[in-house]
Each structure stands twice: as structure tokens, then as C-alpha cells.
CSV table of C-alpha atoms in Angstrom, one decimal:
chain,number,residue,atom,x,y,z
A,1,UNK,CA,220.1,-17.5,52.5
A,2,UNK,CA,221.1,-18.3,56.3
A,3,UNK,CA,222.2,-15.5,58.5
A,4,UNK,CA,223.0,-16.4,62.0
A,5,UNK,CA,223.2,-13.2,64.6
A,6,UNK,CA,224.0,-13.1,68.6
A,7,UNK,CA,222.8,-10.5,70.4
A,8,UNK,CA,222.5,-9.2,74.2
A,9,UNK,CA,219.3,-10.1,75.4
A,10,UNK,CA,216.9,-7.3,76.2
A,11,UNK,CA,213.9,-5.0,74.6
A,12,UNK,CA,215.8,-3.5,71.9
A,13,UNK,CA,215.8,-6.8,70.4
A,14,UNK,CA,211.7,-6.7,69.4
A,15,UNK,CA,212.0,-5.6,65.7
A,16,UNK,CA,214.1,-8.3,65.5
A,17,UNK,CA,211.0,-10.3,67.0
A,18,UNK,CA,209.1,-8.7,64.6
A,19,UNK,CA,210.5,-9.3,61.7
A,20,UNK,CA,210.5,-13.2,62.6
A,21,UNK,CA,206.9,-13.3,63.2
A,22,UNK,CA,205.6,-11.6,60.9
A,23,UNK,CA,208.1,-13.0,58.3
A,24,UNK,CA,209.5,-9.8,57.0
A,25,UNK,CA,213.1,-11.6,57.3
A,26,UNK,CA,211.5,-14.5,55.3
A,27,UNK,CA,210.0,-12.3,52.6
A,28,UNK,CA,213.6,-10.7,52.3
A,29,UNK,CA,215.1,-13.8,51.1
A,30,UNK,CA,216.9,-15.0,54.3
A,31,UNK,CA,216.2,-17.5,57.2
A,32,UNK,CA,217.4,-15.6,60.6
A,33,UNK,CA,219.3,-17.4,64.1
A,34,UNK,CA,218.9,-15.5,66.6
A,35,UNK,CA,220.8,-16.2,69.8
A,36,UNK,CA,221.8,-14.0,73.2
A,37,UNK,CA,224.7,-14.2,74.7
A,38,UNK,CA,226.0,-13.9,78.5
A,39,UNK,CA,228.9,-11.7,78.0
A,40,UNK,CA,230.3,-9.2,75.2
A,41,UNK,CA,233.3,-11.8,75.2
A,42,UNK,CA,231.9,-14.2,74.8
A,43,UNK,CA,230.0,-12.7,71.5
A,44,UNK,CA,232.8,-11.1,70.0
A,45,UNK,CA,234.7,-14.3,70.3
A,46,UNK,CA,232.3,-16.8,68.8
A,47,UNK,CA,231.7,-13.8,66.1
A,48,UNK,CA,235.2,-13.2,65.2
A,49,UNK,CA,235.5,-16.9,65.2
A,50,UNK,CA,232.7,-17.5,62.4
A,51,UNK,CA,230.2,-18.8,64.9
A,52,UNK,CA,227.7,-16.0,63.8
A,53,UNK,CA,227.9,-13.7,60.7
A,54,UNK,CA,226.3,-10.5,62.6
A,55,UNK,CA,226.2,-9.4,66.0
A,56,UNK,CA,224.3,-6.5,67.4
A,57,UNK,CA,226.4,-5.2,70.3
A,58,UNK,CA,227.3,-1.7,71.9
A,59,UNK,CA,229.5,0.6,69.8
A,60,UNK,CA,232.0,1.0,72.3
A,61,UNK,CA,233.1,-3.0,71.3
A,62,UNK,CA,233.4,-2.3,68.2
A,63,UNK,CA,235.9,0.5,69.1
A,64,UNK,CA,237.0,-1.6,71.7
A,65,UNK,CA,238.1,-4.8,69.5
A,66,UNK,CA,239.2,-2.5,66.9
A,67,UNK,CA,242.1,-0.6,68.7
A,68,UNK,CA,243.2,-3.7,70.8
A,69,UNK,CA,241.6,-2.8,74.3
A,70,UNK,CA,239.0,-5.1,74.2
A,71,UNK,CA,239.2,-8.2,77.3
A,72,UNK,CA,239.8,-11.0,74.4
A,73,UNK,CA,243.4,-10.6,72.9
A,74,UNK,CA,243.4,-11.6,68.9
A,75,UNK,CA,246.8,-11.6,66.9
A,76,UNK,CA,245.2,-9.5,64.8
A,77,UNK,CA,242.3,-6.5,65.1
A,78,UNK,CA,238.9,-8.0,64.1
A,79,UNK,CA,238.0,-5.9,61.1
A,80,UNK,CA,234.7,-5.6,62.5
A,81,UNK,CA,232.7,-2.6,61.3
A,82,UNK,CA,229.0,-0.9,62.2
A,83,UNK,CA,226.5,-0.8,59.2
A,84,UNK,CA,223.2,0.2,60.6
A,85,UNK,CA,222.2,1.7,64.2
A,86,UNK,CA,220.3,0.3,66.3
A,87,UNK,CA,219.5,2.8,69.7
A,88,UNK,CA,220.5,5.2,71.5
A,89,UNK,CA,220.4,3.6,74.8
A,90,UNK,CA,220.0,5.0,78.4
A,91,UNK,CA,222.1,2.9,80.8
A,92,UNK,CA,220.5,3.5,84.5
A,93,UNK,CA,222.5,2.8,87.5
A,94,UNK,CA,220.7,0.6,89.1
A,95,UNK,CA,221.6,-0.2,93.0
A,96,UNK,CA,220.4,-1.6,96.1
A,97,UNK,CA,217.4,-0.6,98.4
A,98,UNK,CA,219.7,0.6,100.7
A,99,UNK,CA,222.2,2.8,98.5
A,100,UNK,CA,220.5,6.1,98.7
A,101,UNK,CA,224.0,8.0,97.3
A,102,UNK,CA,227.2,7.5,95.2
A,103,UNK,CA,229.1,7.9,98.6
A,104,UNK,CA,227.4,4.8,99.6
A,105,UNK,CA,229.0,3.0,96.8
A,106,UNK,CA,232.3,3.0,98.5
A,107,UNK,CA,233.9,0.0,99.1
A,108,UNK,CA,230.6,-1.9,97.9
A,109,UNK,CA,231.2,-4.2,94.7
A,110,UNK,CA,229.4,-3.2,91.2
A,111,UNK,CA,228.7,-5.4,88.4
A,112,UNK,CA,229.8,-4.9,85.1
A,113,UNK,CA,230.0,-7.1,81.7
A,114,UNK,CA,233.9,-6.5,81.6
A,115,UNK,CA,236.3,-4.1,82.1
A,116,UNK,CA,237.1,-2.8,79.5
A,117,UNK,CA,234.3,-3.3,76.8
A,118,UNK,CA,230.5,-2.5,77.0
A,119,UNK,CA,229.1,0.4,79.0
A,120,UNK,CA,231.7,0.3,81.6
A,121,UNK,CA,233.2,3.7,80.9
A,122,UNK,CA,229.8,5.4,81.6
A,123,UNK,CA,230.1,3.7,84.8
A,124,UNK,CA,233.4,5.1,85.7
A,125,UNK,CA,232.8,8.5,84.1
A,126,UNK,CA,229.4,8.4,86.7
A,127,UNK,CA,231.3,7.4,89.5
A,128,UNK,CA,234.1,10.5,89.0
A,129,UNK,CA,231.2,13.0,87.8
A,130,UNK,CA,230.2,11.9,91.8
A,131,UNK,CA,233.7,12.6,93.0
A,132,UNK,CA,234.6,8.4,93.7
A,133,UNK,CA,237.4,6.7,92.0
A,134,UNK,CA,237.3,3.4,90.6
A,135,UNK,CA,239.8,2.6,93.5
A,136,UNK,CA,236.8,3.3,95.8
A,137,UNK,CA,234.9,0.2,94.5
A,138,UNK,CA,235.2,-3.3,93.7
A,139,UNK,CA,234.6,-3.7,90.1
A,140,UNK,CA,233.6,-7.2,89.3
A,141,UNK,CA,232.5,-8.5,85.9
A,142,UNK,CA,229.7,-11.0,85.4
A,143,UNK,CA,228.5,-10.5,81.9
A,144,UNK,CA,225.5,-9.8,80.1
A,145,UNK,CA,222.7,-7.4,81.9
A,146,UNK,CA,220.7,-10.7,83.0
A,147,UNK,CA,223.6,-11.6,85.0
A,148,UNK,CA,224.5,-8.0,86.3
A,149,UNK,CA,220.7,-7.7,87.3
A,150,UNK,CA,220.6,-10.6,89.4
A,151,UNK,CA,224.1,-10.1,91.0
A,152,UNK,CA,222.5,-6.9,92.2
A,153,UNK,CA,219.3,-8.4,93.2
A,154,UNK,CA,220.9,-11.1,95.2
A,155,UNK,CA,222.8,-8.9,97.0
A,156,UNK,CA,225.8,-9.9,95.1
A,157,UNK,CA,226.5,-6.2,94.1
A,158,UNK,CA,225.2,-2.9,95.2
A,159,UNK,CA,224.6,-2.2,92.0
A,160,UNK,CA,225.3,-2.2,88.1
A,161,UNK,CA,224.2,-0.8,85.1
A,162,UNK,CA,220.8,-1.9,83.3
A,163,UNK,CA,218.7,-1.4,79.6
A,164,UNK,CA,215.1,-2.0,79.7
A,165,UNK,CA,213.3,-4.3,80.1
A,166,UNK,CA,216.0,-4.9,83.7
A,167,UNK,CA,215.6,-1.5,84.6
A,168,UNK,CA,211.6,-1.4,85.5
A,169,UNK,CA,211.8,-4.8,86.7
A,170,UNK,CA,214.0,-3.8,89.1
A,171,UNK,CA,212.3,-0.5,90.1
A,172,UNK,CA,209.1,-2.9,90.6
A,173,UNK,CA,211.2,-5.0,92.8
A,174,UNK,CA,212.2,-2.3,95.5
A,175,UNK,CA,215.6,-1.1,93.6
A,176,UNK,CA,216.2,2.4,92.8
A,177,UNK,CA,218.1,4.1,89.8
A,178,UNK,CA,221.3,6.5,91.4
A,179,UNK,CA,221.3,7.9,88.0
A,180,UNK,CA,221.6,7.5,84.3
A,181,UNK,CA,223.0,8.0,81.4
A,182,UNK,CA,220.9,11.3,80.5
A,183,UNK,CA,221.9,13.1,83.0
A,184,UNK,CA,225.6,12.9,82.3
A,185,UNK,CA,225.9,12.5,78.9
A,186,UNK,CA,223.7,14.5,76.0
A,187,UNK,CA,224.0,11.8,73.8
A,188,UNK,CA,225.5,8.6,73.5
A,189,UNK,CA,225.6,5.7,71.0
A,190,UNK,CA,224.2,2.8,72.3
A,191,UNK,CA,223.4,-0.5,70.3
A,192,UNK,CA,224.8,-1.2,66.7
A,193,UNK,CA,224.9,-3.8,64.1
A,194,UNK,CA,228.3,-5.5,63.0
A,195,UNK,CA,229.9,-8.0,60.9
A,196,UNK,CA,233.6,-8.2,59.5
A,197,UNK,CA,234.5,-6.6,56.5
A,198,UNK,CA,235.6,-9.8,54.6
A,199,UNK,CA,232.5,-11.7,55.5
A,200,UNK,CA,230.6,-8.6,54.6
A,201,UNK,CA,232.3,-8.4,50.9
A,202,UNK,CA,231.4,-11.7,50.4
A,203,UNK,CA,227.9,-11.9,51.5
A,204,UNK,CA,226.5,-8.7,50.5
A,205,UNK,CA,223.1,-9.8,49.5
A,206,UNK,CA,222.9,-11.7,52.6
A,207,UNK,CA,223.7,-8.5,54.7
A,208,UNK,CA,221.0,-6.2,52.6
A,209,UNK,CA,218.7,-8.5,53.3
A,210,UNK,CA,219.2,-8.7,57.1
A,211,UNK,CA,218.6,-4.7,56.8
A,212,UNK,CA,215.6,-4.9,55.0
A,213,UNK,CA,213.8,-7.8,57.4
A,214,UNK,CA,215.3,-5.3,60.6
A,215,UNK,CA,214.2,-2.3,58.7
A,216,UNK,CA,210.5,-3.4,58.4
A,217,UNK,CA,210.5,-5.4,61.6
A,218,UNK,CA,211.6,-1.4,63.1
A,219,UNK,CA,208.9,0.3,61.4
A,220,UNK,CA,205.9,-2.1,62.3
A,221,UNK,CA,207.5,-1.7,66.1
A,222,UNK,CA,207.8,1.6,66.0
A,223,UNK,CA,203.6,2.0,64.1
A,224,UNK,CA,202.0,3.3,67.3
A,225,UNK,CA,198.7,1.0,65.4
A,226,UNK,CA,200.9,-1.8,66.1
A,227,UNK,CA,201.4,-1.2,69.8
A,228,UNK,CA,199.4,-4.1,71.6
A,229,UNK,CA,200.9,-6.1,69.4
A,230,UNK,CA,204.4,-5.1,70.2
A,231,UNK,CA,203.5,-5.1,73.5
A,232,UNK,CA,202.1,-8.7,73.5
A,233,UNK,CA,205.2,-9.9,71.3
A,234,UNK,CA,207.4,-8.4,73.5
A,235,UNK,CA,206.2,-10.1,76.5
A,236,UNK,CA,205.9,-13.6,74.6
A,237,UNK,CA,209.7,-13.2,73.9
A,238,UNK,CA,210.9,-12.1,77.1
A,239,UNK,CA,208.6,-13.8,80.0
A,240,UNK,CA,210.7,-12.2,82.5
A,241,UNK,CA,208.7,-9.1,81.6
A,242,UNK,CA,205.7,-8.8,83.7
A,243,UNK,CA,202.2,-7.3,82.1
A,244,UNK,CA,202.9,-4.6,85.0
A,245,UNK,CA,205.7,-3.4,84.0
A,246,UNK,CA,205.1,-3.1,80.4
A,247,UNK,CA,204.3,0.0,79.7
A,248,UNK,CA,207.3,1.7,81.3
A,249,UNK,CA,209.5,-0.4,79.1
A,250,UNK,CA,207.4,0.4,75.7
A,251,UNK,CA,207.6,3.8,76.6
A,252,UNK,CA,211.7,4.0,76.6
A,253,UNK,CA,212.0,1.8,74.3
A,254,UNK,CA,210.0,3.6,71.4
A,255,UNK,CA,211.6,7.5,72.4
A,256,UNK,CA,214.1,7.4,70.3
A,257,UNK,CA,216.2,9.6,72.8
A,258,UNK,CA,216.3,6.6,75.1
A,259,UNK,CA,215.3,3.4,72.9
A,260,UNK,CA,215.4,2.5,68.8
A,261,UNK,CA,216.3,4.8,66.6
A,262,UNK,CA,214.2,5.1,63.5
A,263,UNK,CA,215.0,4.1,60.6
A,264,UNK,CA,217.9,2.5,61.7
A,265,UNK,CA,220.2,5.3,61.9
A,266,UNK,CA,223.3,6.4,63.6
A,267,UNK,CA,224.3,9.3,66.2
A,268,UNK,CA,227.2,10.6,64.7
A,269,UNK,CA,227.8,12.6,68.2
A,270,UNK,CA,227.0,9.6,70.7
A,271,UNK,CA,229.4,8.2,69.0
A,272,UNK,CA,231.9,10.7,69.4
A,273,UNK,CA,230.5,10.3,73.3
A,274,UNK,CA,232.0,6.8,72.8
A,275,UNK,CA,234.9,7.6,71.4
A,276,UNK,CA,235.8,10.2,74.4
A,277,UNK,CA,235.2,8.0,77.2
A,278,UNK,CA,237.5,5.2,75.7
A,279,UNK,CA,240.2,7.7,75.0
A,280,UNK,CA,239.8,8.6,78.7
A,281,UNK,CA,239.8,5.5,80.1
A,282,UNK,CA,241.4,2.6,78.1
A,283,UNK,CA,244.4,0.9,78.0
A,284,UNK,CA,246.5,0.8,76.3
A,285,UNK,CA,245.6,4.7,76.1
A,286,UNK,CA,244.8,6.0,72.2
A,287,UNK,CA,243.0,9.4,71.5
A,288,UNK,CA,240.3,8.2,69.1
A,289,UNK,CA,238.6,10.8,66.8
A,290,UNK,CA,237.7,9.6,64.0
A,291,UNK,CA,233.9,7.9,64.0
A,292,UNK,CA,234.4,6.9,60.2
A,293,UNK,CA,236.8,4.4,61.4
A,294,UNK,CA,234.3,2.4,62.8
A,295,UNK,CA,231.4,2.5,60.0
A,296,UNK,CA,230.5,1.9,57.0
A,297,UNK,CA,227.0,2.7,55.6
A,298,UNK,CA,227.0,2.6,52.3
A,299,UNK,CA,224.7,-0.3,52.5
A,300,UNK,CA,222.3,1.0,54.9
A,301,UNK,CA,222.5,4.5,52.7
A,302,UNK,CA,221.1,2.5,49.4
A,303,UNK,CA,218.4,0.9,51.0
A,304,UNK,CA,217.5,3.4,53.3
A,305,UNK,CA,216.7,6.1,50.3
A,306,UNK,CA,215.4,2.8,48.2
A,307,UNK,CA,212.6,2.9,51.2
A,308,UNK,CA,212.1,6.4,51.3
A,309,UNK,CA,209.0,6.6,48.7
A,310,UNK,CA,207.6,2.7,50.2
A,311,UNK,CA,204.8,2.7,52.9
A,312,UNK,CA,205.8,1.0,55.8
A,313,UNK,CA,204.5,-2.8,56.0
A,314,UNK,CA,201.1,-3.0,57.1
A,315,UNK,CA,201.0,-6.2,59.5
A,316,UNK,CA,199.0,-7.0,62.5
């Protein structure tokens, strides 16, 4: 069985990494692709289009693509759905070395992915917490964190919104974080895995077994036995991690208030976090309540109490 799945590049992607090299995808039955991609456009395109069966993106696009306020038009609403967590991510506002307060922001340009989709609406809801408008700043979009990271670094932007591993890299560089999400919102539903609903009923053993490889790929990540490891896979995936800088990205990445959830699960209330901010500030403006829209874990459920009695895989 072949799976292909497009993801954002970044840290939350090592039990993915995991579960490659020490075959737990393989011993599932399926051979994984794994590809990044630049831009939530771009991935919900080439997902929607076939390219890729599974894509594990932020919530919010799934919302986002589901209620027609997402920055691709389709003639019809993807029937994209969420069948496993993935984190609860802290976004931090990262900005330049000489940004030392929101009001400095004004009339300076911040990155984002788009305007509409991705983690731009903790951004603005940031930004008015501080008492700016989005009128106040040049809102520019560039895609993926990579690119948002570098606009900032370059001097592109004064600043943008980063996940780890982009977030210590650019404190080690001189940058400083303005704030992030923590402070302004209790909890918030971060990164997800979905796939349309047709493909989904037609490849149902395909999709269990992408759970199980992730699922054990998640536990031997989050083994703190396994934790050189991790940390040397990690850096073997991502060079653009540097050995010093390590440890502050382990560290988010395996509190599950800032990084992978265990087991896989989902934050009912982030999501409802999610679903605020959109109703807030999308357009065309919906008020959006209902989470179970958006998911369906019936999947995940099975497997996930299959598991409960099984010891996690021992690998090193």
C-alpha cells in the first residue's frame, strides 16, 4: 500500500521521521511520501487535486477550505475532514532586533503564509489584544514558515510568526519573540491530519495504517529513553537545526502544551479557539460552532483503544 502525504516543514514532523527509520510505517503494511510544501495553498491545492492522499496542516485550513474562506476558490468545498491530532502548537511572534514593542510594528511589513488561512488570525487577534489594527501594518504573504523566517531575517519583514525548530534559530540569531500564542490564547489547536472523505471511504486500510506507523513513530518520540536518538534524527532531517539549539526545540516540542500531543489526540477547546478567531475575522463572515463539523475519529477511536493494552515499540 502507497500513501503519499505533504506536510509543512518543521519539528513536529519527527514521529513521522521516526516512523520511516525505524520502519514502523513499513511494518504497518504501507510505503510513506513524505513531501513539504512552501505554502498552505499550495498544499491544499495539490491535495484536493489528488496529488497527495493526506496532508498534515493547521486546523484553521481545514475550517478554512471547508466554509469557502480559504485563498484558493474551488466550485465546490473540499470535503476535507481531521482524523487524528497532531499538536498543540505555540506560534511566537517573532520580529526584528530592533522591534522592542507592538507600537513598533506600525507601518512595518509582517510575513504571513496567506491571508486568510493558517495562523494568521492569531496574528491579527495579537496585534488588536496590543491595541494595532491590521490597517496599521503591511500584511504580506510568503508562504510556509521557512519562507516567513527568512523574510524576517533579511530584513524583508519586521516580523512573522514561527513553530520550532524557526523559533530558537532565530532567537540564536539576535531576534526576539514580541509574544506568543500562550499568552493570548489558553489553548489552541495547532497541527492536524486530513484527507477527503471519499478518498478516505475508499482507502480505509490505507488510512489505519498511516495511524498506526504515526502512532508508534509518536510514542518512540515521545520515550524520554529514546531522546538522543530523537534528537540525533531530528537534526539529520532538518540540517538547518544547529546541535546548539537543540535542546530548546526538544523541549517544546515534547510538552504537550506547546508541541505533540500524545497519543495523537485532539483539543476539543483549541479547536473551539480556532473556530472563534475565524468567525471573527473571515470573510465571507460565518459564526462557526460546531467542532464536529470538522472531524471524524472514528478511526483514530478504534485503534487508539486497540493500543491501549500494547507496550509501546521498543526501538533504538
Amino acid at each position: 500500500m502507497n500513501v503519499k502525504l505533504i506536510a509543512f516543514p518543521g519539528a513536529p514532523n519527527l514521529p513521522i521521521f521516526a516512523g520511516l527509520e525505524h520502519g514502523f510505517f513499513e511494518d504497518a503494511g504501507l510505503a510513506l511520501e513524505i513531501e513539504t510544501t512552501p505554502s498552505s495553498k499550495l498544499q491544499i491545492e495539490r491535495l484536493v487535486a489528488g496529488k497527495y492522499d493526506i496532508a498534515a496542516t493547521a486546523f484553521d485550513n481545514v475550517v478554512a477550505y471547508r466554509e469557502g474562506q480559504g485563498a484558493v476558490e474551488f466550485p465546490t468545498a473540499p470535503d476535507l475532514f481531521v482524523f487524528m491530532g497532531a499538536t498543540r502548537i505555540e506560534l511566537s511572534l517573532v520580529v526584528a532586533p530592533d522591534i522592542r514593542e507592538f507600537s513598533d510594528l506600525r507601518g512595518k511589513p509582517l510575513a504571513l503564509d496567506a491571508l486568510a488561512t493558517g495562523f494568521a488570525f492569531v496574528l491579527y487577534h495579537m496585534l488588536e489584544q496590543a491595541g494595532l489594527g491590521l490597517e496599521d501594518c503591511e500584511l504580506v504573504p510568503v508562504g510556509a514558515t521557512p519562507q516567513r523566517w527568512e523574510a524576517v531575517r533579511d530584513g524583508v519583514a519586521a516580523g512573522t510568526l514561527t513553530i520550532e525548530p524557526f523559533t530558537s534559530v532565530a532567537r540564536a540569531q539576535g531576534f526576539h519573540v514580541l509574544q506568543s500564542s500562550r499568552e493570548c490564547l489558553a489553548n489552541y489547536q495547532g497541527g492536524i491530519f486530513t484527507a477527503g472523505r471519499a478518498w478516505a471511504e475508499a482507502h480505509e486500510t490505507e488510512l489505519a495504517a498511516f495511524m498506526r506507523g504515526y502512532l508508534d513513530g509518536l510514542a518512540w518520540t515521545l520515550d524520554p529513553a529514546n531522546y538522543d536518538a530523537a534528537t540525533a534524527l531530528l537534526l539529520e532531517r532538518m540540517p538547518a537545526i544547529k546541535p546548539q539549539v537543540a535542546p530548546a526545540v526538544m523541549a517544546k516540542l515534547l510538552d504537550p502544551a506547546t508541541g505533540l500531543t500524545p497519543s495523537g489526540a485532539i483539543d476539543e477547546e483549541g479547536m473551539r479557539a480556532v473556530l472563534e478567531l475565524r468567525s471573527r475575522y473571515a470573510e465571507p463572515h460565518k459564526t462557526l460552532e460546531h467542532v464536529d463539523r470538522y472531524v471524524d475519529l472514528s478511526i483514530y477511536a478504534d485503534l487508539n483503544e486497540a493500543r491501549t493494552d500494547s507496550k509501546r515499540p521498543d526501538r533504538s
